Tab-separated table of C-alpha atoms and ligand atoms in Angstrom:
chain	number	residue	atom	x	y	z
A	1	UNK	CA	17.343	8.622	7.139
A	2	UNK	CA	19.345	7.177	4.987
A	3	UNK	CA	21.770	9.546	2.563
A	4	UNK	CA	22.404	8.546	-1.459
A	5	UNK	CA	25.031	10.996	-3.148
A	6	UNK	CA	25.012	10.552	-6.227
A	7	UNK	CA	28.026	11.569	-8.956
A	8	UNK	CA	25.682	13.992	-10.875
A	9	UNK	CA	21.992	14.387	-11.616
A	10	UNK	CA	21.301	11.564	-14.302
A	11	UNK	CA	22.122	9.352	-12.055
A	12	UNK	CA	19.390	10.210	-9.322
A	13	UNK	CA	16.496	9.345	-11.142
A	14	UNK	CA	17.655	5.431	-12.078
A	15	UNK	CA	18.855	5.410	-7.960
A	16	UNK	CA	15.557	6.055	-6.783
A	17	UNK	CA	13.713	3.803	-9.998
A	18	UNK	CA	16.052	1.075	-8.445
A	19	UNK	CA	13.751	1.339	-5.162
A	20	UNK	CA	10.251	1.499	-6.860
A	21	UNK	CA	11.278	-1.165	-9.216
A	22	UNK	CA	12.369	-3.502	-6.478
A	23	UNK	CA	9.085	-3.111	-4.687
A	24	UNK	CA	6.942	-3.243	-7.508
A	25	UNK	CA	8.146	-6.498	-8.961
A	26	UNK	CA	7.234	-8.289	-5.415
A	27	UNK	CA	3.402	-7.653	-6.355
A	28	UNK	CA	0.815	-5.454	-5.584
A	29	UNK	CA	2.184	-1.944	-4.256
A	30	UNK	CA	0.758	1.205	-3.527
A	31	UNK	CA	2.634	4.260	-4.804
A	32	UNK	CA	2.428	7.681	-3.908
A	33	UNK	CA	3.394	10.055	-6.608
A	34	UNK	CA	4.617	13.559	-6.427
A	35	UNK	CA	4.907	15.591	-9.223
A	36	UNK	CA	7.191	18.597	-10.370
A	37	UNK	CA	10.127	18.838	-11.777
A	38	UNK	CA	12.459	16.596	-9.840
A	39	UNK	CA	10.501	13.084	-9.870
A	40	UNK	CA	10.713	13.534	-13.873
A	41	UNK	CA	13.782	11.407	-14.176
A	42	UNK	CA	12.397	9.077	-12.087
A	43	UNK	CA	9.466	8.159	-13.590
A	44	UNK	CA	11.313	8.766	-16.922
A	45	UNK	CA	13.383	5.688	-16.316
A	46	UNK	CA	10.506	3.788	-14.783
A	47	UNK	CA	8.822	3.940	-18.125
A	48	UNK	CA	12.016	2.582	-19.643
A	49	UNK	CA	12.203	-0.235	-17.597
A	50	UNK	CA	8.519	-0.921	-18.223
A	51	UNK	CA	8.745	-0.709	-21.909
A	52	UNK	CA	12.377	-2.741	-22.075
A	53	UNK	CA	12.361	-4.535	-19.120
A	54	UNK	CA	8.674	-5.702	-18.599
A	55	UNK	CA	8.339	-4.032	-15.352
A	56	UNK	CA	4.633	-4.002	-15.322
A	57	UNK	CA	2.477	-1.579	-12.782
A	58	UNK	CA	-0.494	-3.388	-13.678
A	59	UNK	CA	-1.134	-4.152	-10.226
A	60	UNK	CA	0.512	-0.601	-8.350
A	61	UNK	CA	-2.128	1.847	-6.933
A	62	UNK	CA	-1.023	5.312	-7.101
A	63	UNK	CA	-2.207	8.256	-5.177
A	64	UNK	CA	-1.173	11.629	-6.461
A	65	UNK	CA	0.051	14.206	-3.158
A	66	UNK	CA	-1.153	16.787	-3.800
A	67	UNK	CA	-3.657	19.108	-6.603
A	68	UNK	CA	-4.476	22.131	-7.114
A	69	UNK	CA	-7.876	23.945	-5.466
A	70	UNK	CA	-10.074	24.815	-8.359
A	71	UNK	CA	-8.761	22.727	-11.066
A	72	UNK	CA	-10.609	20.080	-12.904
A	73	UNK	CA	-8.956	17.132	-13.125
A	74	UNK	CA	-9.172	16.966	-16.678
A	75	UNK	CA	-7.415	21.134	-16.970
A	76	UNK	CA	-3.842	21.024	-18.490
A	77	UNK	CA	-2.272	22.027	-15.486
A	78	UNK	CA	-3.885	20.005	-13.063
A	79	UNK	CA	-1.378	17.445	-11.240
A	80	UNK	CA	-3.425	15.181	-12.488
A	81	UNK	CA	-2.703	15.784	-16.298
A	82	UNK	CA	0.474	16.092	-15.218
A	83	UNK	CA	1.235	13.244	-13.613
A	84	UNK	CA	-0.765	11.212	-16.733
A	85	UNK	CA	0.932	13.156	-18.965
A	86	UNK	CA	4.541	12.106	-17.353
A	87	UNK	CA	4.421	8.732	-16.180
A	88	UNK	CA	0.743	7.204	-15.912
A	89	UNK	CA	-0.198	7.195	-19.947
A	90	UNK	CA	3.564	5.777	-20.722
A	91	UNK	CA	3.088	2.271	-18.091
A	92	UNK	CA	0.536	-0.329	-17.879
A	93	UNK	CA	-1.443	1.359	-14.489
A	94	UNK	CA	-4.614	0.780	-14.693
A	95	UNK	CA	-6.360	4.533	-14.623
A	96	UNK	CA	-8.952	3.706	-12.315
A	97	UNK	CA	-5.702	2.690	-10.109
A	98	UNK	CA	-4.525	6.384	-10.721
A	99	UNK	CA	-6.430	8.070	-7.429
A	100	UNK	CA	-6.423	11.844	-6.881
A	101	UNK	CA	-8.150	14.359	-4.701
A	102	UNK	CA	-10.507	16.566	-6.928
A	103	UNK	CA	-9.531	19.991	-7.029
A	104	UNK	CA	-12.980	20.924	-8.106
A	105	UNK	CA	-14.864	19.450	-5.591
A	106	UNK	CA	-17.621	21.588	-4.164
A	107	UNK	CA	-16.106	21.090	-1.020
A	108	UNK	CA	-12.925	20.872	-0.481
A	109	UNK	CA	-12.532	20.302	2.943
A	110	UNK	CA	-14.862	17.031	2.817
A	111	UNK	CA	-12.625	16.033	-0.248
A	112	UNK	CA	-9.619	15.837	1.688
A	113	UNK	CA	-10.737	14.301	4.215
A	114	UNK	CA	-12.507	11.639	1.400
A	115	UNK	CA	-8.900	11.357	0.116
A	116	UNK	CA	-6.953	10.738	3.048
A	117	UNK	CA	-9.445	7.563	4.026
A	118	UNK	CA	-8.734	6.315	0.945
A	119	UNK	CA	-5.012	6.005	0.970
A	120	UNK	CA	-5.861	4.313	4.453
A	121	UNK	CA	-8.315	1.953	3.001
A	122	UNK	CA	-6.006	1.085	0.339
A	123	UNK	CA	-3.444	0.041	2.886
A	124	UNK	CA	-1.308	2.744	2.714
A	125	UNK	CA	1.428	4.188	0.643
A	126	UNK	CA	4.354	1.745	0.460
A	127	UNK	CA	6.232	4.187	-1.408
A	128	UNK	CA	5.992	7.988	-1.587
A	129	UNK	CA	8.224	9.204	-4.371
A	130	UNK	CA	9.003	13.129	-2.863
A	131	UNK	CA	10.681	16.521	-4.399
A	132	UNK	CA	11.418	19.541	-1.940
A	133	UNK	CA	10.726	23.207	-2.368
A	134	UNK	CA	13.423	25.862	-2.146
A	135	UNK	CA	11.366	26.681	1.147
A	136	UNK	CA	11.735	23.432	2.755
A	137	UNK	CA	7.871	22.294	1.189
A	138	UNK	CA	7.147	18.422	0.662
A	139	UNK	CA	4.056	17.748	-1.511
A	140	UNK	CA	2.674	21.665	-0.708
A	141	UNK	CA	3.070	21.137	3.165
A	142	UNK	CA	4.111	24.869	3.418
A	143	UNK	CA	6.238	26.475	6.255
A	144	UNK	CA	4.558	26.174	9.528
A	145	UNK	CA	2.337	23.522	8.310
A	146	UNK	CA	1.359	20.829	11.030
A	147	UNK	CA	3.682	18.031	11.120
A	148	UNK	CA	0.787	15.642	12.168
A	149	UNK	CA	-1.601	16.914	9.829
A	150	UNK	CA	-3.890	15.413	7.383
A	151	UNK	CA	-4.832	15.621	3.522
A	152	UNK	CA	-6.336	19.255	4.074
A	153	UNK	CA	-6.980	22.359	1.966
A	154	UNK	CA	-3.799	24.511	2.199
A	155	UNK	CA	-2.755	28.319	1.238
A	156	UNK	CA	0.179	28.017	-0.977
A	157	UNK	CA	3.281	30.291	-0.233
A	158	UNK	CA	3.917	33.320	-2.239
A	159	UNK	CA	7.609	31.655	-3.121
A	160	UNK	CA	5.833	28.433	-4.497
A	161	UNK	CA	3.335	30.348	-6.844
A	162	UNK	CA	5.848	32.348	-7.700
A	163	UNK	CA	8.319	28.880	-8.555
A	164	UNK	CA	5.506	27.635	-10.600
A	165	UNK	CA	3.661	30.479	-11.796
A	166	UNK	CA	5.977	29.038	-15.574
A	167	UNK	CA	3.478	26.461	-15.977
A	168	UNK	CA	0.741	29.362	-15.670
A	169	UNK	CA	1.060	31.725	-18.735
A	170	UNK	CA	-2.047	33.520	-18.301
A	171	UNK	CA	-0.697	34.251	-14.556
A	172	UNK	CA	-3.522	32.587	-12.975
A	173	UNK	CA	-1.387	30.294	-10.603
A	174	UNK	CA	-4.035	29.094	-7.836
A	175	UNK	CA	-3.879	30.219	-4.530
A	176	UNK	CA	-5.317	27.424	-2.477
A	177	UNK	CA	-4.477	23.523	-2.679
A	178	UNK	CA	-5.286	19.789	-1.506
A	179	UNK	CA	-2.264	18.390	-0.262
A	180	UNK	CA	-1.223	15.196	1.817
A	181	UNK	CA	-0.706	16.515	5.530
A	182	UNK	CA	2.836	15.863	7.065
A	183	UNK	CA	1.529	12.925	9.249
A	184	UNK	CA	-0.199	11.665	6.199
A	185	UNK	CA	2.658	11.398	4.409
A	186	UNK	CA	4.574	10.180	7.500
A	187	UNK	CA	2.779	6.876	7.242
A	188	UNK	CA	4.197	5.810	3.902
A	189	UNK	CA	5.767	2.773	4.785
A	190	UNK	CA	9.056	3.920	2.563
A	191	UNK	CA	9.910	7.278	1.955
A	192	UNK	CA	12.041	8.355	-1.456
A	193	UNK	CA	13.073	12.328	-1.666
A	194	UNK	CA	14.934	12.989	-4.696
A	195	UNK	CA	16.522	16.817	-5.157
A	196	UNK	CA	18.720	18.090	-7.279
A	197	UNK	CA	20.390	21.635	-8.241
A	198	UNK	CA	21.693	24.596	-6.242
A	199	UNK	CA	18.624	25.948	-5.229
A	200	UNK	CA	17.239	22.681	-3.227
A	201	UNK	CA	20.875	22.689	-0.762
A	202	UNK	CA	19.817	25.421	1.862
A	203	UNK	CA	16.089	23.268	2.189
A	204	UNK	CA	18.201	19.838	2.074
A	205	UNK	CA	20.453	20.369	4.497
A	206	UNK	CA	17.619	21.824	6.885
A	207	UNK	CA	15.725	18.871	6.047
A	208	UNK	CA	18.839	16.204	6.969
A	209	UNK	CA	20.565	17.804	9.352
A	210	UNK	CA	18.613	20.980	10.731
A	211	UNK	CA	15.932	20.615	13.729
A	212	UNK	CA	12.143	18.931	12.987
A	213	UNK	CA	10.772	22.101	12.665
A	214	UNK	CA	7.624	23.006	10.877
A	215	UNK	CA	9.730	26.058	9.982
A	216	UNK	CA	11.409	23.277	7.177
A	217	UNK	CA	8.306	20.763	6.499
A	218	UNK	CA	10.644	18.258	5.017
A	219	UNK	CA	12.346	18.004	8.257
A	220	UNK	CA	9.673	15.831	9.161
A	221	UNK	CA	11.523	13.304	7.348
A	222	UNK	CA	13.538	12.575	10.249
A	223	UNK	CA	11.161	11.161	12.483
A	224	UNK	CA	9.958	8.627	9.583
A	225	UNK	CA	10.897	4.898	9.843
A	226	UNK	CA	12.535	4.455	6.491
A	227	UNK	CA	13.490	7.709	4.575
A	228	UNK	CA	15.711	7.850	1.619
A	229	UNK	CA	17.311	10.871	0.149
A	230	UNK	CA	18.967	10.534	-2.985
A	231	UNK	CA	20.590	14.101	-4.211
A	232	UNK	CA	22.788	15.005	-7.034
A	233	UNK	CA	26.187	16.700	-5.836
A	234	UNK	CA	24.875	20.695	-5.924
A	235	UNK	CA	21.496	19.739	-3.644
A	236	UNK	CA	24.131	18.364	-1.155
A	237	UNK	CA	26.894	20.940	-1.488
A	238	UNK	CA	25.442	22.335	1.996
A	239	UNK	CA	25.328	19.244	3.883
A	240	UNK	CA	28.263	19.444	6.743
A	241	UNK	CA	28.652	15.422	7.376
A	242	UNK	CA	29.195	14.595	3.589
A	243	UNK	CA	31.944	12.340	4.550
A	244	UNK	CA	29.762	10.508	6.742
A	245	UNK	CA	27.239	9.664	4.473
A	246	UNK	CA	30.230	8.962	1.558
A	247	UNK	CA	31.825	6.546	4.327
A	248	UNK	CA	28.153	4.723	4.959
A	249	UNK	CA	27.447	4.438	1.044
A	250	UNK	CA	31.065	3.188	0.257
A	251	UNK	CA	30.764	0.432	2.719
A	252	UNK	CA	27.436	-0.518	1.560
A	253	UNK	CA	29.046	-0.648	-1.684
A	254	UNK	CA	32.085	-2.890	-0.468
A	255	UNK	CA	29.341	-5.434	1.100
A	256	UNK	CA	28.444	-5.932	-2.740
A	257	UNK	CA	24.747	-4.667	-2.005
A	258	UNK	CA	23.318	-1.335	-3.874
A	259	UNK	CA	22.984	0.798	-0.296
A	260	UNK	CA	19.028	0.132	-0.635
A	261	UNK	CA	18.760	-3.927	-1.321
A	262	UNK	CA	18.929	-4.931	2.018
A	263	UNK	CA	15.244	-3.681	2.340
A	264	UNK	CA	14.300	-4.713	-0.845
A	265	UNK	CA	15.019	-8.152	0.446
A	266	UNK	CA	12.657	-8.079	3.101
A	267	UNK	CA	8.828	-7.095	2.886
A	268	UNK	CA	8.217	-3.227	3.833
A	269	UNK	CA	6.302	-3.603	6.731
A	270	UNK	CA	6.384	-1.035	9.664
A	271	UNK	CA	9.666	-1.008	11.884
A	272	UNK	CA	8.819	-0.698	15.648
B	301	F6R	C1	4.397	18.433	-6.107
B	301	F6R	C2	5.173	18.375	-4.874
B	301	F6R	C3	6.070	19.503	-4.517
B	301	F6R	C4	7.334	19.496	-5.366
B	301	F6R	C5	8.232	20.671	-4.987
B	301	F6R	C6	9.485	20.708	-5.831
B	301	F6R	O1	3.585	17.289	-6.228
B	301	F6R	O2	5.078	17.426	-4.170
B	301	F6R	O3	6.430	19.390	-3.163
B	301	F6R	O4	8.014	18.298	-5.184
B	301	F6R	O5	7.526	21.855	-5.157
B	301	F6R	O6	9.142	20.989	-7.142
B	301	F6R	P1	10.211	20.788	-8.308
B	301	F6R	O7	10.536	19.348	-8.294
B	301	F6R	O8	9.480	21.200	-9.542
B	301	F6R	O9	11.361	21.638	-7.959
């Protein structure tokens, strides 16, 4: 796992833009796309670069994580608005490139399992852009989730409606979900968790440097080939081996190299 501090939260969004940009310039990529509040600067500055820099996703393929159970895709609310609505309807991607699982599918559990043969058939995810909950969630892998499972149909955790229950005025936050399993997401070849803000450091420093525990889901993180965690200085105020990861990123610096172009030189393929 590889630890990006950076000097305050503006700055996170370009960090982790700097990876997806990289890999997306090489040629035909397959993105995984989470959505929520902390990705926003991300994919804020990746439709700067696309619109001033000509970084075209004309040949990505994105796969949204996760969507809520019972929402059309086309309902305002849906992470599939949302993610059109914040990144995919700003770039050149293709829509029929934009792939999601269908909330209102009559069944569910044959839709997730639909989904997650897709993003195998595709390949695979060569980058998963993440957020965290405050309870340790990645994409809406709740506590105690499975951390081999598959896209599946998922309860979501009083604390999470509750977090997004803003984006629901009439109260009607959904109860159920599709989301990318743990071992799903696992299998991205890259791995980029952005957090930011006081209320992501308890879950970030379980996630870094507490046991793999399906108690924190993110924590799963630490038994994936290539994961990168870029946090603003509040989301890693609780982390005990700052220095460490100051000491890694300042020498990184020193060799001249931003700490993630050494991959970015060579093609993302699976480590042994
Ligand atoms: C949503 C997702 C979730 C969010 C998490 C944090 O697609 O993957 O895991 O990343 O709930 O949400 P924000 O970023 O809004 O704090």
């Amino acid at each position: 796992m590889q630890i990006i501090l950076c000097e305050s939260a503006e700055h996170v969004g370009g960090r982790a833009a700097d990876v997806i940009d990289a890999r997306v310039r090489q040629g035909p990529a397959v993105l995984g796309l989470a959505t929520g509040g902390s990705p926003k600067s991300t994919y804020q500055e990746l439709i700067r670069r696309h619109r001033e820099e000509q970084l075209s996703f004309s040949q990505v393929t994105a796969f949204t994580l996760d969507e809520y159970a019972g929402l059309p895709p086309e309902h305002e609310q849906s992470y599939y608005s949302t993610i059109r609505r914040e990144f995919a309807d700003h770039v050149d991607l293709p829509l029929e490139q934009l792939i999601t699982p269908h909330g209102d599918a009559p069944d569910l559990v044959a839709e997730a399992e639909r989904y997650d043969a897709a993003i195998t058939a595709a390949g695979g995810v060569d980058i998963q852009i993440l957020g965290i909950g405050a309870n340790g969630h990645i994409g809406f892998n709740e506590p105690t989730s499975s951390l081999v499972s598959r896209t599946r149909v998922k309860t979501l955790a009083g604390a999470t409606r509750a977090d997004n229950a803003r984006f629901f005025p009439e109260g009607d936050v959904p109860r159920l979900c599709l989301t990318q399993g743990l071992g799903t997401i696992r299998e991205a070849k890259l791995a980029v968790l952005v957090a930011m803000g006081e209320n992501k450091a308890e879950a970030v420093q379980a996630m870094v440097e507490g046991p793999v525990s399906a108690h924190c889901p993110a924590s799963v993180l630490q038994m994936h080939r290539r994961a990168v965690v870029i946090l603003d200085p509040a989301a890693a105020s609780r982390l005990s081996l700052l220095d460490y990861y100051r000491d890694a990123q300042e020498f990184n610096d020193q060799l001249g190299q931003t700490p993630t172009r050494p991959w970015l030189q060579q093609p993302l393929v699976q480590q042994g």
